[in-house]
Coordinates of C-alpha atoms and ligand atoms in Angstrom, one line a residue:
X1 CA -11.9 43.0 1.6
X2 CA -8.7 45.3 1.4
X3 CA -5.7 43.2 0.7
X4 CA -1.9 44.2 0.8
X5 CA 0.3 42.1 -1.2
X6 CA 3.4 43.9 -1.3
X7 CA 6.3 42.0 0.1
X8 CA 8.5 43.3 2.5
X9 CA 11.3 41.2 2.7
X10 CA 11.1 37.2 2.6
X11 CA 9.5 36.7 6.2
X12 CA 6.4 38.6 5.1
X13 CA 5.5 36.3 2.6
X14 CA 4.2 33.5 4.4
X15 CA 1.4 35.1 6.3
X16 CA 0.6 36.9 2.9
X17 CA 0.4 34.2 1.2
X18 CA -1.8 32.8 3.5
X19 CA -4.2 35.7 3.9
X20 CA -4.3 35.5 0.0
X21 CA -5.9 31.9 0.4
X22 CA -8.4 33.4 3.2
X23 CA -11.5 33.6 0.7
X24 CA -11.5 29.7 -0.3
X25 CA -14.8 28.6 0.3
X26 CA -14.1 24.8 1.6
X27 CA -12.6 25.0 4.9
X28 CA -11.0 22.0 4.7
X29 CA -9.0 22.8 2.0
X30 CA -8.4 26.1 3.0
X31 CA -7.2 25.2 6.8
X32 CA -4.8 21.8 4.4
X33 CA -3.8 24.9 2.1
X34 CA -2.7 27.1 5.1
X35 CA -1.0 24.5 6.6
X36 CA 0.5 23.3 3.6
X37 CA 2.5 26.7 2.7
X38 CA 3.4 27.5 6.4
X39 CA 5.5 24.0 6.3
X40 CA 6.9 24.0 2.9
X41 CA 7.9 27.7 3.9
X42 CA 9.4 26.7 6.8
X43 CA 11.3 24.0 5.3
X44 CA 12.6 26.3 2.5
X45 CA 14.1 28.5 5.1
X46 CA 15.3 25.5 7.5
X47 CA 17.3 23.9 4.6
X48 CA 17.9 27.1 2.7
X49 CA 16.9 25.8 -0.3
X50 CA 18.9 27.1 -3.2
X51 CA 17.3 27.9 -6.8
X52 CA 19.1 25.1 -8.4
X53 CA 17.9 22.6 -5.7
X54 CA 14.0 24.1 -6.3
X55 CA 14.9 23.5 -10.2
X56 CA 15.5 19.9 -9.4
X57 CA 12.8 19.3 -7.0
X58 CA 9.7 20.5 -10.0
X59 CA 12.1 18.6 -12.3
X60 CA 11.3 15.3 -9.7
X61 CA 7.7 16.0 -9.7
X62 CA 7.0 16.4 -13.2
X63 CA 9.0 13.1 -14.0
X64 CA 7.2 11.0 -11.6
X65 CA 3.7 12.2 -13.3
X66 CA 5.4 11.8 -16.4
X67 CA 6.3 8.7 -15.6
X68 CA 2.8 7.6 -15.0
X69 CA 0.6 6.0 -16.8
X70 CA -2.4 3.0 -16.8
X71 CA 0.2 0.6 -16.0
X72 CA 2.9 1.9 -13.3
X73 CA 2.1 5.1 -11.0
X74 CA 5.1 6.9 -10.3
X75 CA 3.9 9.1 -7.3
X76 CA 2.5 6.7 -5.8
X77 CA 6.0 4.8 -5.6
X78 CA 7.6 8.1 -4.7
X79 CA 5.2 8.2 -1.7
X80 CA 5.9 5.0 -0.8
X81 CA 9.5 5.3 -0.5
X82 CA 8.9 8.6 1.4
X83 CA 7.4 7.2 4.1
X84 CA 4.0 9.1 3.3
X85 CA 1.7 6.2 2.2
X86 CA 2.5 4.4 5.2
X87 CA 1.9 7.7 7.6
X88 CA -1.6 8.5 5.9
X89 CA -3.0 4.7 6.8
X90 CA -1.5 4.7 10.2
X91 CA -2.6 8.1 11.3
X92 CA -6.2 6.9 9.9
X93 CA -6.2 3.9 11.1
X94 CA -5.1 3.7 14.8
X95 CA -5.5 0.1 16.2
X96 CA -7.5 1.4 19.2
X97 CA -10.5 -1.1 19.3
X98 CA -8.8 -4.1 18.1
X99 CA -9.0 -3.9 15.0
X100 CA -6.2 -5.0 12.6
X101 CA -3.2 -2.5 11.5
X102 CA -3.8 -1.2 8.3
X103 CA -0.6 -1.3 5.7
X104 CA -0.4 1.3 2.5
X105 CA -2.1 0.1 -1.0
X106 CA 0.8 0.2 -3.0
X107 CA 0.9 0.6 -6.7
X108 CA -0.6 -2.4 -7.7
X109 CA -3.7 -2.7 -6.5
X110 CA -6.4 -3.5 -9.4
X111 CA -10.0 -3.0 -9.6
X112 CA -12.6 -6.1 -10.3
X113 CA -10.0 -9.0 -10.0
X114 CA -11.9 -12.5 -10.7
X115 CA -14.8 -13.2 -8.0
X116 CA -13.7 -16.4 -6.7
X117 CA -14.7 -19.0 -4.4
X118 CA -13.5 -20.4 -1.0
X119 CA -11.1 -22.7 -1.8
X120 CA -10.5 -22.1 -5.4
X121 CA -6.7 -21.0 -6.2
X122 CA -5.6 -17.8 -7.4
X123 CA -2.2 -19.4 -8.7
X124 CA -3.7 -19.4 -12.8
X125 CA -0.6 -20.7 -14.1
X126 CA 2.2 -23.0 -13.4
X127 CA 4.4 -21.4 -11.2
X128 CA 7.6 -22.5 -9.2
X129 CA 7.6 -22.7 -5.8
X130 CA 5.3 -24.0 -3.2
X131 CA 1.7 -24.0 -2.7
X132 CA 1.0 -21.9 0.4
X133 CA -2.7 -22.2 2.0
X134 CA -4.4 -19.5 2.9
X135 CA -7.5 -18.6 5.8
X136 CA -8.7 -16.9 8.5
X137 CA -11.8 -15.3 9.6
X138 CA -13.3 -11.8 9.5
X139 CA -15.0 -9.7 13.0
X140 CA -16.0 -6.6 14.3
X141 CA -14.7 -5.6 17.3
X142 CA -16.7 -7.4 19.7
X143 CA -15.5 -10.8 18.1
X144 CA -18.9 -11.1 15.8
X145 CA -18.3 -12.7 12.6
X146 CA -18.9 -10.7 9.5
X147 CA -20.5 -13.2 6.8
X148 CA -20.4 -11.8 3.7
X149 CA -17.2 -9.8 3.6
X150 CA -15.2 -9.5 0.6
X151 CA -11.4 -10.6 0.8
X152 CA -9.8 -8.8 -2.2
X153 CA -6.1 -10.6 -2.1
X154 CA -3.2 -9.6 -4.5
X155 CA 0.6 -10.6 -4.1
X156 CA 3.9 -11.5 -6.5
X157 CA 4.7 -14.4 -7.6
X158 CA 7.4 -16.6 -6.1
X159 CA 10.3 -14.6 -8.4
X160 CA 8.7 -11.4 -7.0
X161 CA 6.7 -9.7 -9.9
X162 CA 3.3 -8.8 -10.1
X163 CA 1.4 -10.0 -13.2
X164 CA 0.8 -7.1 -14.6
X165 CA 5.0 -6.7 -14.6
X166 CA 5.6 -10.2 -16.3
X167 CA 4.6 -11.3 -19.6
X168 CA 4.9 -14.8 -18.2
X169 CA 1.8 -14.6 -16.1
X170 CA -1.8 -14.6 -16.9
X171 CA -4.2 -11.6 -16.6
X172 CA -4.9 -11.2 -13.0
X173 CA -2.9 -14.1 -11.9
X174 CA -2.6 -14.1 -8.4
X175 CA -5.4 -12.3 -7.5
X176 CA -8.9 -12.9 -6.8
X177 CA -12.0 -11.4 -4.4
X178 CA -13.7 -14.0 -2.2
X179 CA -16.3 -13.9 0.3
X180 CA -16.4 -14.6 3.9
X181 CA -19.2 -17.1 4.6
X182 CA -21.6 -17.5 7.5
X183 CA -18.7 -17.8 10.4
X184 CA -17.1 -15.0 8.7
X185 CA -14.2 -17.3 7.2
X186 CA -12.6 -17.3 3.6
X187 CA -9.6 -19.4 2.0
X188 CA -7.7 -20.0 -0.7
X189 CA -4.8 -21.9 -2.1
X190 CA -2.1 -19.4 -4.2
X191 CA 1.7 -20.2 -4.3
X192 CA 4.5 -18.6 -1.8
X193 CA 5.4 -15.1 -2.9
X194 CA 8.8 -14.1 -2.7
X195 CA 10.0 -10.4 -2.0
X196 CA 10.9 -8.1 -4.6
X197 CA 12.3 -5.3 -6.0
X198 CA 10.3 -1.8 -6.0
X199 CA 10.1 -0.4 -9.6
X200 CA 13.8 1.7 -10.0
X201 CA 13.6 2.1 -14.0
X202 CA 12.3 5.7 -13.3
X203 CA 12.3 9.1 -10.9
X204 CA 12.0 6.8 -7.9
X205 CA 14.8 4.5 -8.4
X206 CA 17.6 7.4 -9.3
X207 CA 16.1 9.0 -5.7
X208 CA 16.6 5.9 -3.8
X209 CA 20.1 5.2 -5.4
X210 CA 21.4 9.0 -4.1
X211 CA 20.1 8.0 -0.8
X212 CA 22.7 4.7 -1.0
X213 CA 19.5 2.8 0.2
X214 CA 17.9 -0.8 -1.2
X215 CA 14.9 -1.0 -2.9
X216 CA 13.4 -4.4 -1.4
X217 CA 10.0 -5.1 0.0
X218 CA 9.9 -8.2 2.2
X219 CA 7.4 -11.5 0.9
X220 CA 3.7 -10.8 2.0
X221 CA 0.2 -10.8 0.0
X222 CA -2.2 -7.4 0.2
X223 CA -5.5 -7.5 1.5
X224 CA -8.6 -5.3 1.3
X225 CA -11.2 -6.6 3.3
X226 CA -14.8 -4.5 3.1
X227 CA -18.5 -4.7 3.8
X228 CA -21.4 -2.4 4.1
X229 CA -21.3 -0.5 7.4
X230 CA -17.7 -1.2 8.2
X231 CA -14.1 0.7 7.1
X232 CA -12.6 -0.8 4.5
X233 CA -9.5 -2.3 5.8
X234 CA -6.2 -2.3 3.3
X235 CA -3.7 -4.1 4.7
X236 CA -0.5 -6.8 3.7
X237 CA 0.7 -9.7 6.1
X238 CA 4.7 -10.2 6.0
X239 CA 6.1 -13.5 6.0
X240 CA 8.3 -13.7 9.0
X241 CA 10.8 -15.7 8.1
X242 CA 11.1 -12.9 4.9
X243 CA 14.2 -11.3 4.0
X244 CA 14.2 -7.7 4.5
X245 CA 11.4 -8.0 7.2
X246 CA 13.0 -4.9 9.2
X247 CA 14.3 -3.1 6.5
X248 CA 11.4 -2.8 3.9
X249 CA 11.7 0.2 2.0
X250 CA 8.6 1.5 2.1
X251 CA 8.5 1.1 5.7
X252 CA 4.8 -1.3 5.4
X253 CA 5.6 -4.0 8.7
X254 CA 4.0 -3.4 11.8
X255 CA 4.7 -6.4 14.2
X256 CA 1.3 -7.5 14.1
X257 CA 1.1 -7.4 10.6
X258 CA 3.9 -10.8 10.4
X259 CA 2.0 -13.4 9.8
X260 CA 3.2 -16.9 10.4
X261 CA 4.0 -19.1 7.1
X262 CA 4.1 -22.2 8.4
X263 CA 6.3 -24.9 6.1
X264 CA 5.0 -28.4 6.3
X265 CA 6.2 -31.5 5.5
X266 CA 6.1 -32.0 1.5
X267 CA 3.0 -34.9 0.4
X268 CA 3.5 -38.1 -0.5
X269 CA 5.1 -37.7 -3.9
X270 CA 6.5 -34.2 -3.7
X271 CA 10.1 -33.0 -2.5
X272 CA 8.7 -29.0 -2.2
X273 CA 7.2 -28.5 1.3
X274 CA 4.5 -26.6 1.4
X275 CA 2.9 -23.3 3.2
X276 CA 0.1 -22.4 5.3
X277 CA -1.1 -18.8 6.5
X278 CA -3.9 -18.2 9.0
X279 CA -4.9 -15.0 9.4
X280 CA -7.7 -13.3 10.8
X281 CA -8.9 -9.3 10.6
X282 CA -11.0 -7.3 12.8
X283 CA -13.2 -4.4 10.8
X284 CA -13.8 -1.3 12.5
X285 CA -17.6 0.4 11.9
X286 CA -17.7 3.3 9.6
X287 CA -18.2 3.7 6.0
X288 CA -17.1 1.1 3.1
X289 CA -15.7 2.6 0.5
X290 CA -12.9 1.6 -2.0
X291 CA -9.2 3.7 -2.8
X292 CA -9.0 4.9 -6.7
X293 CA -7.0 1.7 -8.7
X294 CA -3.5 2.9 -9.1
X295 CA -3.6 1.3 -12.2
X296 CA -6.1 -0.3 -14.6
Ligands
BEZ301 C1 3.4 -3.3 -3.1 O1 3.4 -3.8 -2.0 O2 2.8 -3.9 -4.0 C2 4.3 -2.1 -3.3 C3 4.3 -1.1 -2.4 C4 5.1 0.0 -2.5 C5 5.9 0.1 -3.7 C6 5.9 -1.0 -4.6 C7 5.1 -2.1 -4.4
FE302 FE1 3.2 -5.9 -2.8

């Protein structure tokens, strides 16, 4: 094919630059591709985008991958605070049939946390703060239990850090995978996390400064509940009595994802009350499969 790349003026380059990307041989990335240039063109020309603000921009993205490694994933943050994370699950994840609102995976999300039991706690160290009790059931969407599903829960600890931010915790502390049993029910005991900061040491944290906004993400525990022949569903449940419920910044809470932490009356012996959280999920039919780990 004959192919005319000379530029004649700036408003020929964008369907040029698209013709040049004609040949790719997957049509998905070529019609992603296509789309991709047409809007970052437009919004080059819409904000007319000087050279030092372009300089600045590549500087942004090769900090965040610098900034990431095994342990913290800068884009991923950088998404998060965009906005992005949380458009890709809700535009893939409508809550058409029922089934429950998915929420973005976050950074912290790790791979082949301790298989544990109903029951068992997930709290592996002493902690302060109060016990909070955890359970709920897993359907389809015709109210059928799902036996056998595997509840994959992570969440902060009550001074808001994950364990792999805080020397103080145990390996995989607060974190565990159960699995649902015949009624499609799982619980577990783990302690009340609080909200907490988003990472600001790096990229992220100078963006969100400039932008005079705060960098809190209201109390709630994640959630990636699979089995065979159903979605995976990734998803967090907000405390709704949490700080920062309607202004997290990484815009996670949709109203049904607030779950109800429920205080009760501190046992015989105790002056802490203590939590519980009931919460069920509906799974949608379609194909289990599992994110990459943001970090190992
Ligand atoms: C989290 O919920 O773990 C999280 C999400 C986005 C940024 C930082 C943390
Ligand atoms: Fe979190």
């Amino acid at each position: 094919m004959s192919t005319n790349h000379l530029i004649d003026g700036e408003a020929s380059i964008t369907p040029i630059a698209i013709a040049a990307m004609a040949q790719t041989t997957d049509p998905r990335l070529r019609q992603v591709m296509a789309s991709f240039v047409q809007h970052m063109h437009a919004f080059i020309r819409d904000v007319h985008l000087t050279e030092a603000e372009f300089e600045r921009a590549v500087r942004f993205l090769v900090d965040i991958g610098q900034a990431t490694n095994d342990c913290h994933n800068e884009v991923i943050l950088a998404a998060d605070v965009l906005g992005i994370s949380t458009l890709v699950a809700l535009r893939n994840n409508p809550e058409q049939e029922g089934q429950t609102a998915a929420a973005l995976l976050g950074p912290f999300w790790r791979a082949n946390s301790p298989v544990c039991r109903n029951g068992d706690d997930i709290a592996r160290c002493d902690l302060p703060g109060p016990t909070m009790l955890v359970s709920g059931q897993v359907r389809d969407i015709d109210g059928k239990p799902v036996a056998g599903a595997k509840v994959d829960v992570w969440q902060a600890s009550p001074v808001g850090m994950y364990e792999n931010q805080d020397e103080h915790q145990p390996e995989m502390n607060l974190r565990g995978q159960f699995t649902t049993d015949a009624e499609g029910r799982y619980h577990f005991r783990t302690v009340r996390p609080a909200g907490y900061p988003v990472p600001t040491h790096g990229p992220t944290g100078v963006l969100l400064r400039a932008q005079n906004r705060h960098c809190m993400r209201p109390a709630h525990v994640h959630f990636m509940v699979s089995h065979e022949g159903f979605k995976t569903l990734i998803t967090q449940v907000f405390a709704d009595d949490a700080e920062h419920l309607h202004s997290d910044v990484v815009f996670g809470v949709t109203k049904r994802l607030v779950g109800r932490f429920e205080p009760h009356q501190p046992a015989p012996g105790s002056n802490e009350p203590h939590y519980t959280l009931q919460y069920d999920f509906v799974l949608e039919r379609g194909v289990c499969c599992f994110p990459e780990p943001p970090i190992k």
